[in-house]
CSV table of C-alpha atoms in Angstrom, one decimal:
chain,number,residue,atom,x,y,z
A,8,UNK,CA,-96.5,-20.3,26.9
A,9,UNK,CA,-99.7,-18.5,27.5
A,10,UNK,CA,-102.3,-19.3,29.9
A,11,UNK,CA,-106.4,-19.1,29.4
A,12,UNK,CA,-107.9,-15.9,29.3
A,13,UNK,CA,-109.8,-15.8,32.5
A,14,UNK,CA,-106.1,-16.0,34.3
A,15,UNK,CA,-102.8,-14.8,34.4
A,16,UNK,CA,-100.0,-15.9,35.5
A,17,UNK,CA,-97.3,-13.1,36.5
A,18,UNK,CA,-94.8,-14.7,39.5
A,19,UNK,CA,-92.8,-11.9,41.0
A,20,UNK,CA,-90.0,-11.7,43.4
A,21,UNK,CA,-88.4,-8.6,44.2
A,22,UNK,CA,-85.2,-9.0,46.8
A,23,UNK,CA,-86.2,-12.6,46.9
A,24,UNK,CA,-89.3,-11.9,48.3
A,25,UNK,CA,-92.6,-12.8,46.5
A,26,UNK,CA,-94.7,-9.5,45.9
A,27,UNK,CA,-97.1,-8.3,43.7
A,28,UNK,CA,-96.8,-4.8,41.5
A,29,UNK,CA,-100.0,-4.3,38.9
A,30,UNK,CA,-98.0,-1.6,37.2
A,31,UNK,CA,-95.1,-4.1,36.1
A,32,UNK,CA,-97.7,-6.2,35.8
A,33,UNK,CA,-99.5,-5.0,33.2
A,34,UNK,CA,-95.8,-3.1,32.0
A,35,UNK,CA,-94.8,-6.7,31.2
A,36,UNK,CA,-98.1,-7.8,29.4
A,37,UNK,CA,-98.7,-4.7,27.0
A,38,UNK,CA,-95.6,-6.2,25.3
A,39,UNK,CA,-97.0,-9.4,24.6
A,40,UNK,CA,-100.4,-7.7,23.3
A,41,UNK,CA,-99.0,-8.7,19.5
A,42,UNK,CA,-97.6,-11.9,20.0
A,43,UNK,CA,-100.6,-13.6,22.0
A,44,UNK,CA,-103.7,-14.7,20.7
A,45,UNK,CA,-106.3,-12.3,21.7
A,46,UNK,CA,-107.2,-12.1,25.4
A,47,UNK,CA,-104.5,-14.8,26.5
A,48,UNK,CA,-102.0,-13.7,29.0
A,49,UNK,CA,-98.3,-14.8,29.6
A,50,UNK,CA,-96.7,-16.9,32.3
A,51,UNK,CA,-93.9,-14.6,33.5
A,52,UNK,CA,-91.3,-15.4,36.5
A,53,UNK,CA,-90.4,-12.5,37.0
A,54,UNK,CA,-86.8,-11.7,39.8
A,55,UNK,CA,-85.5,-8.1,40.5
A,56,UNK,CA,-83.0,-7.0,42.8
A,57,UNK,CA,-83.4,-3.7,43.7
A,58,UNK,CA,-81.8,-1.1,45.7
A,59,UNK,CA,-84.2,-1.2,49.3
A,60,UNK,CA,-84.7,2.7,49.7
A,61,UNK,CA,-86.7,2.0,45.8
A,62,UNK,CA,-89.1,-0.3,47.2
A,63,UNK,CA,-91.8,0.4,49.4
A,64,UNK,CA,-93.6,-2.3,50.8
A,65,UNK,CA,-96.0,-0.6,53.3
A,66,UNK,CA,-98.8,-0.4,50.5
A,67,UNK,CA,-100.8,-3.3,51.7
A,68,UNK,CA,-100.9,-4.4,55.4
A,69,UNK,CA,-99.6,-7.9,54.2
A,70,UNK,CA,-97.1,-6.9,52.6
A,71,UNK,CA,-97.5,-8.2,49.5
A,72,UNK,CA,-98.0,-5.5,47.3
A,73,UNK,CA,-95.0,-3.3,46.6
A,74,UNK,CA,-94.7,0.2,45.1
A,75,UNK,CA,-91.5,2.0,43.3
A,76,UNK,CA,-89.3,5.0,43.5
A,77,UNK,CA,-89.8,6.2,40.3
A,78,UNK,CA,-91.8,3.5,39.0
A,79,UNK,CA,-93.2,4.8,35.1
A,80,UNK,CA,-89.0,4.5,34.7
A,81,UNK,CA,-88.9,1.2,36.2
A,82,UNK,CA,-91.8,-0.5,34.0
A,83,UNK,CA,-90.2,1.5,31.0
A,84,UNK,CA,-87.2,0.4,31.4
A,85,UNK,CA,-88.8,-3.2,32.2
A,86,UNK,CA,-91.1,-3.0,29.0
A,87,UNK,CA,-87.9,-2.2,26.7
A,88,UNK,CA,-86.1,-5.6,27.9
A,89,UNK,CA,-89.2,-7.8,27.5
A,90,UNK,CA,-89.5,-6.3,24.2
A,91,UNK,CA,-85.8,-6.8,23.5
A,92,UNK,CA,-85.8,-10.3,25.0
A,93,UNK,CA,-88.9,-11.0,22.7
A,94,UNK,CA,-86.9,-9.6,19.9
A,95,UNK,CA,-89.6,-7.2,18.9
């Protein structure tokens, strides 16, 4: 499922706890760059548990965006399933 081009829709929880990360973010949607029709974006629902000490949520005062202990690793690492998943 993909929706229009002027949205996307990336749904994140991290420790249960909706956030928002560009980096997996876009991570997640370079994958799909082949399979989409040109400018559409996917619908991901997207849960991780990780380790608290690899999640810093004192980014944004809400606390809605997150950042990551070694975070090119972590949207590497999340890229490679998505592709797998995909079965690219």
């Amino acid at each position: 499922f993909c929706t229009p081009k002027a949205s996307s829709a990336f749904v994140l929880f991290i420790n249960d706890r909706l956030v928002e990360s560009a980096p997996l973010r876009r991570a997640v949607e370079s994958v799909y760059v082949d399979t989409l029709p040109r400018g559409a974006k996917p619908f991901v629902y997207l849960s991780l548990e990780l380790p608290g000490p690899h999640v810093d949520v004192n980014v944004h005062p809400t606390k809605r965006e997150v950042a990551f202990l070694h975070e090119d690793r972590l949207c590497d690492a999340l890229a490679r399933a998505t592709k797998e998943v995909l079965g690219s």
